[in-house]
Tab-separated table of C-alpha atoms in Angstrom:
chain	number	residue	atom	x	y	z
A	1	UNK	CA	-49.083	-117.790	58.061
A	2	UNK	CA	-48.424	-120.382	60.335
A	3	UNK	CA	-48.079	-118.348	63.148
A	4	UNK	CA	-51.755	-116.366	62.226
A	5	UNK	CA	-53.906	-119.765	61.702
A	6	UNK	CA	-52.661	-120.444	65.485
A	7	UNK	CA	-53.754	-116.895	66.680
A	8	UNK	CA	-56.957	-117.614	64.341
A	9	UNK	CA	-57.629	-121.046	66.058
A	10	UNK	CA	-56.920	-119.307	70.151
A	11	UNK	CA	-60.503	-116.871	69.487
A	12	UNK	CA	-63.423	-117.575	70.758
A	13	UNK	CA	-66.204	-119.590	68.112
A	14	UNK	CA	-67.959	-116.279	68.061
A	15	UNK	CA	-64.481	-114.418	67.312
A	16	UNK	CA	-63.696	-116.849	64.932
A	17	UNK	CA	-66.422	-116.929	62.963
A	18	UNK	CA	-66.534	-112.845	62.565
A	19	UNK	CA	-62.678	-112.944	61.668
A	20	UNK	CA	-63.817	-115.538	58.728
A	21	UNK	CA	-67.099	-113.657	57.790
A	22	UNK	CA	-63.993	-110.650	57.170
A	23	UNK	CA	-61.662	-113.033	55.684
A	24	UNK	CA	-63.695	-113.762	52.638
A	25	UNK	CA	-65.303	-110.134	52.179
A	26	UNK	CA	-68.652	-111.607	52.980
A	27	UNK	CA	-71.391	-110.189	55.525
A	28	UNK	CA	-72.339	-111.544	58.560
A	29	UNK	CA	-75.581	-112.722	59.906
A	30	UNK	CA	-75.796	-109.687	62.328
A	31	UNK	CA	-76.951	-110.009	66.418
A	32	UNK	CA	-80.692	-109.558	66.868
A	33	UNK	CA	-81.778	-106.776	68.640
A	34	UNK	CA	-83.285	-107.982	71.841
A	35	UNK	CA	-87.009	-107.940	70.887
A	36	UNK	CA	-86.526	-109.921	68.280
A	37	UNK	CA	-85.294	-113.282	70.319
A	38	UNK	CA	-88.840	-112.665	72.463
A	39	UNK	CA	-90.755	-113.451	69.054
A	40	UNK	CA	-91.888	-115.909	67.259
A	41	UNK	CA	-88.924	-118.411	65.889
A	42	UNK	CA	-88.974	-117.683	61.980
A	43	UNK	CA	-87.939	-120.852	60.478
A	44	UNK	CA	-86.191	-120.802	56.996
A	45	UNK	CA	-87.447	-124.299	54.423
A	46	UNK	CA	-84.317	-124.713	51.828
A	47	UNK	CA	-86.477	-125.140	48.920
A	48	UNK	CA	-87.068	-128.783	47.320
A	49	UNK	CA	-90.164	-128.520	45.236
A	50	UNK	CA	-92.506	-125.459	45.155
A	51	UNK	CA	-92.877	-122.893	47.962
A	52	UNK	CA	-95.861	-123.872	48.532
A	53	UNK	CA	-95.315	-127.650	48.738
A	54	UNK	CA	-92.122	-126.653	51.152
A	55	UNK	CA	-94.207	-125.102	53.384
A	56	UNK	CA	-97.067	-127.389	53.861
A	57	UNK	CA	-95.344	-130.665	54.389
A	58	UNK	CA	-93.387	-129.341	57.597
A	59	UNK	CA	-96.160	-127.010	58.803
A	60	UNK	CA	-97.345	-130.004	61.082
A	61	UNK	CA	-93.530	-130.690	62.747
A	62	UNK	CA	-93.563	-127.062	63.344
A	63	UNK	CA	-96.805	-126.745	65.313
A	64	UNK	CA	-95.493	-129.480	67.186
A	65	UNK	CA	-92.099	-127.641	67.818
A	66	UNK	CA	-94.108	-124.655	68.611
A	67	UNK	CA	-95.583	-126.625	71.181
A	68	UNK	CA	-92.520	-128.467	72.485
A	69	UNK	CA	-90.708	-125.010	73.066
A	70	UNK	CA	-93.470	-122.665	74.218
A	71	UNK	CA	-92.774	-120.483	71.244
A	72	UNK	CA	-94.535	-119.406	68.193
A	73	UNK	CA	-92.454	-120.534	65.084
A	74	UNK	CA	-93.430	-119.005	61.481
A	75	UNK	CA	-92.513	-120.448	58.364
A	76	UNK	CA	-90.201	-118.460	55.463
A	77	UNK	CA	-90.502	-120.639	52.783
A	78	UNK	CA	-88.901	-119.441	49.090
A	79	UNK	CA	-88.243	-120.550	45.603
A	80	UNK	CA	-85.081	-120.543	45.398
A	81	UNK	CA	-81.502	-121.237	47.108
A	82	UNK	CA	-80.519	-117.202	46.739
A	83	UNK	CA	-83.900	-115.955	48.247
A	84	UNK	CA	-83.035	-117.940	51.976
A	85	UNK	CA	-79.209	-117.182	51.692
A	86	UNK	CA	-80.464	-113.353	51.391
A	87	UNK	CA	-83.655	-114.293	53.722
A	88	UNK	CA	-80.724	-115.340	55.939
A	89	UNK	CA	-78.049	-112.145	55.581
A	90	UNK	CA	-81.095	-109.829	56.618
A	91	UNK	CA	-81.806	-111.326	60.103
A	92	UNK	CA	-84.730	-112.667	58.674
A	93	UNK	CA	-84.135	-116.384	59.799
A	94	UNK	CA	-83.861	-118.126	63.265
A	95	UNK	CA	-83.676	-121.211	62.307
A	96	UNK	CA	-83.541	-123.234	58.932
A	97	UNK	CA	-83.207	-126.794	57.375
A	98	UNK	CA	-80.134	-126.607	54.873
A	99	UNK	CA	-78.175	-128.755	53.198
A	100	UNK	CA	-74.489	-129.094	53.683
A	101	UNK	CA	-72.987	-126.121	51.504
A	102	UNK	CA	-75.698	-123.287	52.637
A	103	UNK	CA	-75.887	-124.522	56.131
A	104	UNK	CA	-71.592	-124.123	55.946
A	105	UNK	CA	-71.976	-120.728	55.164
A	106	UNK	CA	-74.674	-119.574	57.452
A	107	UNK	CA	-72.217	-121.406	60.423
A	108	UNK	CA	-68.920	-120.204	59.201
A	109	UNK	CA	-70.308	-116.522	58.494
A	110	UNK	CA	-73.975	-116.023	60.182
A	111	UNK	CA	-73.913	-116.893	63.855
A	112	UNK	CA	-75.880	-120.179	63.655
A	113	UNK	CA	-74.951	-123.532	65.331
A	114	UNK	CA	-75.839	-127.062	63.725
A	115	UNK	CA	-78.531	-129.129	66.057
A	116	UNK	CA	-79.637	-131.948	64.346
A	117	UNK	CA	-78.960	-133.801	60.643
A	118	UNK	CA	-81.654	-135.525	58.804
A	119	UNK	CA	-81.669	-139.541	58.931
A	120	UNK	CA	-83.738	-141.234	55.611
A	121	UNK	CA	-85.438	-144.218	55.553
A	122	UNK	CA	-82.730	-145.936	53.858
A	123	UNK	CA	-80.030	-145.759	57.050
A	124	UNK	CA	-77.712	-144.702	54.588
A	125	UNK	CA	-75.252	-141.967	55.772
A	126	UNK	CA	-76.099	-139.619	52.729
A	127	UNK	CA	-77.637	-139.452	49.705
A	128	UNK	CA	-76.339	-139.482	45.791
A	129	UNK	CA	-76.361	-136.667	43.000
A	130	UNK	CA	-77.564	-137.620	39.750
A	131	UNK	CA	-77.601	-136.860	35.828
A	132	UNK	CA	-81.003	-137.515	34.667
A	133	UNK	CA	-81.552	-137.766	30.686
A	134	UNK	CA	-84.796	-139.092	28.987
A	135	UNK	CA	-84.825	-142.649	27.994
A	136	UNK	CA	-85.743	-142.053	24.284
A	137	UNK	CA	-82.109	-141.267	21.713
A	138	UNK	CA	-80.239	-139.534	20.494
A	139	UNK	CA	-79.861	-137.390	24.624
A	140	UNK	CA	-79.447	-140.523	26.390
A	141	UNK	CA	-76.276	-141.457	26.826
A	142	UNK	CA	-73.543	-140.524	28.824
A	143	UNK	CA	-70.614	-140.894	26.639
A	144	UNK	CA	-72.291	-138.891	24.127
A	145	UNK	CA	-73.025	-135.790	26.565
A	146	UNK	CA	-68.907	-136.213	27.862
A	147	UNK	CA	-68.013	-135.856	24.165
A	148	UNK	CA	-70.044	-133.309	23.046
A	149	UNK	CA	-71.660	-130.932	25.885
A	150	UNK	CA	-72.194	-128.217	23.418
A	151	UNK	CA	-74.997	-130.295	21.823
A	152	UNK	CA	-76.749	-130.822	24.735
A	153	UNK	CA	-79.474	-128.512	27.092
A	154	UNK	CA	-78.494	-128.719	30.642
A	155	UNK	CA	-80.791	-127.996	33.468
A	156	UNK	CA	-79.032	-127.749	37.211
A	157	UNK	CA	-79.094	-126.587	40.495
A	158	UNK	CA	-78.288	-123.010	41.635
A	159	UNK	CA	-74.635	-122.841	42.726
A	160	UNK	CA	-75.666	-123.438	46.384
A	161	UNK	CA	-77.074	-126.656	45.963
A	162	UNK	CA	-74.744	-129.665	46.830
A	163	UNK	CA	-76.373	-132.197	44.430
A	164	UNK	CA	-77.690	-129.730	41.987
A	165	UNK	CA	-74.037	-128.323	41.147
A	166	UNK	CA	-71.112	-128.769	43.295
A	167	UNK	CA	-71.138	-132.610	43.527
A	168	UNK	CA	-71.618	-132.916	39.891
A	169	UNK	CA	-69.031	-130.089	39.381
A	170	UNK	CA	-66.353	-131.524	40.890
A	171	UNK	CA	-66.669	-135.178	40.400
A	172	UNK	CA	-67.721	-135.659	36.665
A	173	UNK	CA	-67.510	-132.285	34.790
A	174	UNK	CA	-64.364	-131.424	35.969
A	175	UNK	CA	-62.713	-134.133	35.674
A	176	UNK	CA	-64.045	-134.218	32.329
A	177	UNK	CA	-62.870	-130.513	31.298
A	178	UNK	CA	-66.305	-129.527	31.308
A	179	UNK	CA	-67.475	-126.725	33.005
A	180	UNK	CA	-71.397	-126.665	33.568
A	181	UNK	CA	-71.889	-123.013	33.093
A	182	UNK	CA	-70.372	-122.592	29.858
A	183	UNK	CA	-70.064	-125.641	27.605
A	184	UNK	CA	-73.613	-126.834	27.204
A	185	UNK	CA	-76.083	-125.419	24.443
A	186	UNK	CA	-78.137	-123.752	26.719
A	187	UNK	CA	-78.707	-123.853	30.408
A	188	UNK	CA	-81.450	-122.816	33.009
A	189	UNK	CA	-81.521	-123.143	36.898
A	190	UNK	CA	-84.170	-123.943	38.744
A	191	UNK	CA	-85.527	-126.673	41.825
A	192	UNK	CA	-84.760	-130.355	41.040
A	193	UNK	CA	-88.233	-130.969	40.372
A	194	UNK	CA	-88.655	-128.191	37.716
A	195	UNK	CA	-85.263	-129.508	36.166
A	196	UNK	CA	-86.399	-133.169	36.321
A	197	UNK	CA	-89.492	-132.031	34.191
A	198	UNK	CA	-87.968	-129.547	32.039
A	199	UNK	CA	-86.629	-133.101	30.809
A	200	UNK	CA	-89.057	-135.679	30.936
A	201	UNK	CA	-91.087	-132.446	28.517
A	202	UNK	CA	-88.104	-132.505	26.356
A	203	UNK	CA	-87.502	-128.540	27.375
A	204	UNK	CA	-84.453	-129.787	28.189
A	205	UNK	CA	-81.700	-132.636	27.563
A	206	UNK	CA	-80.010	-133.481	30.664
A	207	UNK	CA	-80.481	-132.608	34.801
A	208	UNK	CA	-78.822	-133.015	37.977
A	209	UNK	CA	-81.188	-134.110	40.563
A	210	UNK	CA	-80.510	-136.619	43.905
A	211	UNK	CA	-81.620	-139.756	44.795
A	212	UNK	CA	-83.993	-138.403	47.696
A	213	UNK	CA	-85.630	-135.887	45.289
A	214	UNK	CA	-85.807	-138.304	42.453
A	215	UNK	CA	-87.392	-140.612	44.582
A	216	UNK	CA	-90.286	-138.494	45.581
A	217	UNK	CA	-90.233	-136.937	41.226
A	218	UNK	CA	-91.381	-141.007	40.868
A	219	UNK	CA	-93.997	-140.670	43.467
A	220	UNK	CA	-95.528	-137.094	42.355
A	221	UNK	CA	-95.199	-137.420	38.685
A	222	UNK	CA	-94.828	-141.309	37.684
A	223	UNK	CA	-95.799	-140.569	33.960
A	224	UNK	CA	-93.120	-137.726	33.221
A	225	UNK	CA	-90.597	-140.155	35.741
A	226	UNK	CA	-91.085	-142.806	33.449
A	227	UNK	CA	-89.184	-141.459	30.319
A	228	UNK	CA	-86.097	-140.624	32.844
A	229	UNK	CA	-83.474	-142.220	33.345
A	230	UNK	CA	-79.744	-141.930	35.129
A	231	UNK	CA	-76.698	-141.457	33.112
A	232	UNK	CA	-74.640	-141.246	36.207
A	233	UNK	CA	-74.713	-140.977	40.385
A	234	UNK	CA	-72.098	-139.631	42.929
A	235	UNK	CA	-70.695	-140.601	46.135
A	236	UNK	CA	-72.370	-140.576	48.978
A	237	UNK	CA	-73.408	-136.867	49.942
A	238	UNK	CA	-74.376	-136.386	53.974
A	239	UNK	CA	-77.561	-135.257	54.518
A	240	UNK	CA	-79.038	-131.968	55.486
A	241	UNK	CA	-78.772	-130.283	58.481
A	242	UNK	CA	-81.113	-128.136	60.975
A	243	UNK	CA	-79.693	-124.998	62.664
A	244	UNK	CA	-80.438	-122.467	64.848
A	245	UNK	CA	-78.725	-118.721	65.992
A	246	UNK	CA	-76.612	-118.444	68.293
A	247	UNK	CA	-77.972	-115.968	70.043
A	248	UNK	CA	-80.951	-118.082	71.415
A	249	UNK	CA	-80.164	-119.255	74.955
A	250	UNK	CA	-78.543	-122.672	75.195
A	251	UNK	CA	-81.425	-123.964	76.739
A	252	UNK	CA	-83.867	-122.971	74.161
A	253	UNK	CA	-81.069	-124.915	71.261
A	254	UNK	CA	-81.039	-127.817	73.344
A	255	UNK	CA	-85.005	-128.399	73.373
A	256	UNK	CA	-85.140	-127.847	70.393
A	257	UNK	CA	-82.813	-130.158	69.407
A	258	UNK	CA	-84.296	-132.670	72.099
A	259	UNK	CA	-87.482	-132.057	70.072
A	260	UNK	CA	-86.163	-132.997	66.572
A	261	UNK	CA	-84.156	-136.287	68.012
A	262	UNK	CA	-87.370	-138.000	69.902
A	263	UNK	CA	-89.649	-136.878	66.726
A	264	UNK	CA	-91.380	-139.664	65.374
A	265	UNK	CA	-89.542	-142.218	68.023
A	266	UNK	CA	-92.131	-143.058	69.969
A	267	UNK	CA	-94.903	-145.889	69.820
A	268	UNK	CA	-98.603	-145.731	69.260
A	269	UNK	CA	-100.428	-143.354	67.404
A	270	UNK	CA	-99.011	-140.455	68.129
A	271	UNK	CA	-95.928	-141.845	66.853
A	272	UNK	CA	-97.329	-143.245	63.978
A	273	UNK	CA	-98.304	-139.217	62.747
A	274	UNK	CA	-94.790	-138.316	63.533
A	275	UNK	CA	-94.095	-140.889	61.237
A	276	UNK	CA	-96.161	-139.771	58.596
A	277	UNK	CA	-95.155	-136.284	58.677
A	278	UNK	CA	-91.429	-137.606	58.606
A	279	UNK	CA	-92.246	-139.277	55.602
A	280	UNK	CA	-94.018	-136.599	53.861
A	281	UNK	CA	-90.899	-134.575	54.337
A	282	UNK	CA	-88.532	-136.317	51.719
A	283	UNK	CA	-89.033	-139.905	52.867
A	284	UNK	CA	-87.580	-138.793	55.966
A	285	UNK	CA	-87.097	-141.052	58.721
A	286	UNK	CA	-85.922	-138.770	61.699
A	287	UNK	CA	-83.361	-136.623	62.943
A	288	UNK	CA	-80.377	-137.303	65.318
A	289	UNK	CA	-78.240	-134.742	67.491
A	290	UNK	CA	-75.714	-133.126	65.399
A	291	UNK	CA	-72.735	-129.949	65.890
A	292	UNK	CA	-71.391	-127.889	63.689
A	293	UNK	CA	-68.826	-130.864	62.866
A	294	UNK	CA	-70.926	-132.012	61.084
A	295	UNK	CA	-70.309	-129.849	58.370
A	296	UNK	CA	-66.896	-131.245	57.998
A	297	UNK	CA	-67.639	-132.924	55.086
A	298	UNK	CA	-69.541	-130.121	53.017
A	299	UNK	CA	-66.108	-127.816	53.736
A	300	UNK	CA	-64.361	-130.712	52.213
A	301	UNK	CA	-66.381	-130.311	49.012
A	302	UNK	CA	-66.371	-126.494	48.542
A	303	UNK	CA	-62.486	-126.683	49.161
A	304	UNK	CA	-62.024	-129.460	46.646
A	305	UNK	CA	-63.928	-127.668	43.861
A	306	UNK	CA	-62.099	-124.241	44.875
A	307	UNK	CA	-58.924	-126.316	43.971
A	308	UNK	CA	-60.101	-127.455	40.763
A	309	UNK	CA	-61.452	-124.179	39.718
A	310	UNK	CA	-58.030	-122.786	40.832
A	311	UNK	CA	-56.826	-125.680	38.477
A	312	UNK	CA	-58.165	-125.592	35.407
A	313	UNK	CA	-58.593	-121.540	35.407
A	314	UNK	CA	-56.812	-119.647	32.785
A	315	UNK	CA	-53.990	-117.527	34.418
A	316	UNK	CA	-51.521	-114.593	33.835
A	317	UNK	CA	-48.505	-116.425	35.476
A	318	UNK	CA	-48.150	-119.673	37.650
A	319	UNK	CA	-47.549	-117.030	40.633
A	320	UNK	CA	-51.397	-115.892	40.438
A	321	UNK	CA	-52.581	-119.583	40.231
A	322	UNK	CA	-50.094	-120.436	43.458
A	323	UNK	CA	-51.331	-117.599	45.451
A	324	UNK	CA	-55.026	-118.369	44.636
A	325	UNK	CA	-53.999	-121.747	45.711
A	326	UNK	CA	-53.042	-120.400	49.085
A	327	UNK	CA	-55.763	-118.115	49.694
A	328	UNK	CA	-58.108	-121.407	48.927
A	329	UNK	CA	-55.530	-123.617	51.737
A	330	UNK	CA	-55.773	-120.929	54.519
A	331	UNK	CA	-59.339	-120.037	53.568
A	332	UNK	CA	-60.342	-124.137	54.574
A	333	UNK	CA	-58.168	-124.488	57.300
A	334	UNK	CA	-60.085	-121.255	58.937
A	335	UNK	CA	-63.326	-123.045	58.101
A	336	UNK	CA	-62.411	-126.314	59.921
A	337	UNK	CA	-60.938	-124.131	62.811
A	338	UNK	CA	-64.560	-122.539	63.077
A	339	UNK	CA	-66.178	-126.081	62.554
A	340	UNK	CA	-64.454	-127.401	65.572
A	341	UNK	CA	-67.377	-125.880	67.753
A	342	UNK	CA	-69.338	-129.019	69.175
A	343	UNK	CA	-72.011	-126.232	70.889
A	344	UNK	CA	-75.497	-127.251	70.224
């Protein structure tokens, strides 16, 4: 094993990542044909609140990217996590915001490098998942839900989603012997606004959300925000990150990624719409130059909850639960291998 992880970590990023794509039996983001790189830059929106709202809120950074690059860029924004991950597998996406778990895959698996990471307004490094539950008894507390899930409706994120399920996942259900998608009453996935309102309308009893979303929820819907409150937050989560395919020339990466880093920097007017755009997008207070490294963290996460799946999973023999155990080791360190790539 030893001996193939140092033959794995000799190829080539490009090598590397195909030999992982293979690894773990998923696809990868296939090379464009030619034509394709001489069109306009299709630019994937993770979805935070509608479609819609997605798309209109960075439609003014993207004219301006447009113009910074000398390239058309259109907009693919979607309703859910699954529609970009498959928007992505089909060649359909040049470039995307993601956060930390989707934005792993599409590096480790689809020929994408990381450019830039989001900065808030806050400075902080990252920002928290969160259990919302309406103010009003007998759903409001979290001892209560810990004790008995099975009377409680759950609304979360789709698997993808860092905040929405994996954070929560591994550092309070878990831990808990609760496992999301089978111990509540009922459960529906959807955005973290939908879930946050499924709530506050009593359609459902608890929701994992984020800080950042929450904080624009309060903005967009004060009423509904007002019967909400937080049974529980996480650690620090890094923020999301922009990337772009590989198989655009370096020099095309690197403006763009010039682009993102001086957005909303400068003084004056101009500056000050930058600044308003920035803020339209999630409170956002920039970008700053970022590699696939990056992404360090998120691998950290998806391994940790592999291991506590692995865990608490019912098996035939300690020998399956071992060498599950070992495909979940050598499946991370081939991830951080990849990850190593500091390309822009």
């Amino acid at each position: 094993m030893q001996a193939s992880m140092r033959r794995f970590a000799d190829l080539p990023g490009a090598l590397r990542a195909a030999a992982l794509a293979l690894f773990v039996g998923l696809p990868l983001w296939a090379p464009a044909q030619a034509g394709a790189l001489d069109g306009p830059v299709r630019f994937g929106i993770l979805p935070l609140g509608g479609a819609f709202e997605s798309r209109s809120d960075w439609d003014p950074l993207l004219a301006e990217l447009s113009r910074a690059i000398g390239r058309p860029v259109s907009v693919l924004s979607v309703n859910s996590y699954e529609a970009l991950e498959q928007a992505i597998q089909r060649d359909e996406v040049d470039m995307a915001f993601l956060s930390g778990k989707m934005a792993l895959d599409a590096v480790t698996q689809r020929r994408v490098n990381v450019v830039a990471q989001v900065v808030r307004h806050d400075g902080l490094p990252g920002y928290r998942a969160l259990l919302l539950a309406r103010k009003a008894p007998p759903f409001n507390s979290l001892k209560n839900m810990l004790e008995q899930p099975e009377r409680w409706r759950l609304a979360r994120g789709e698997k993808q989603s860092v905040s929405g399920f994996i954070v929560p996942q591994l550092q309070l259900f878990l831990p808990n012997h609760i496992a999301m998608e089978t111990r509540f009453r009922s459960e529906t996935v959807g955005t973290h606004q939908t879930n946050a309102l499924a709530v506050a309308n009593s359609e459902a009893d608890v929701a994992t959300n984020n800080s950042a979303d929450f904080e624009r929820f309060r903005l967009r819907f004060p009423a509904e925000a007002e019967r909400l409150q937080v049974l529980w937050e996480s650690e620090l989560i890094p923020h999301a990150q922009i990337v772009v395919r590989r198989e655009y020339p370096p020099e095309l990466r690197k403006r763009v990624q010039a682009f993102l880093v001086g957005y909303g920097r400068a003084k004056g007017p101009r500056g000050d719409a930058e600044r308003a755009v920035l803020k339209s997008l999630h409170d956002l207070a920039g970008f700053v130059a970022a590699d696939n490294s990056s992404l360090q963290p998120a691998a950290k996460l998806a391994y940790q909850l592999a291991r506590q799946n692995a865990m608490t999973a019912q098996w035939v023999n300690d020998a399956a639960r071992q060498a599950r155990l070992q495909r979940i080791e050598s499946g991370y360190a081939d991830q951080v291998s990849v990850l190593r790539d500091a390309t822009p």
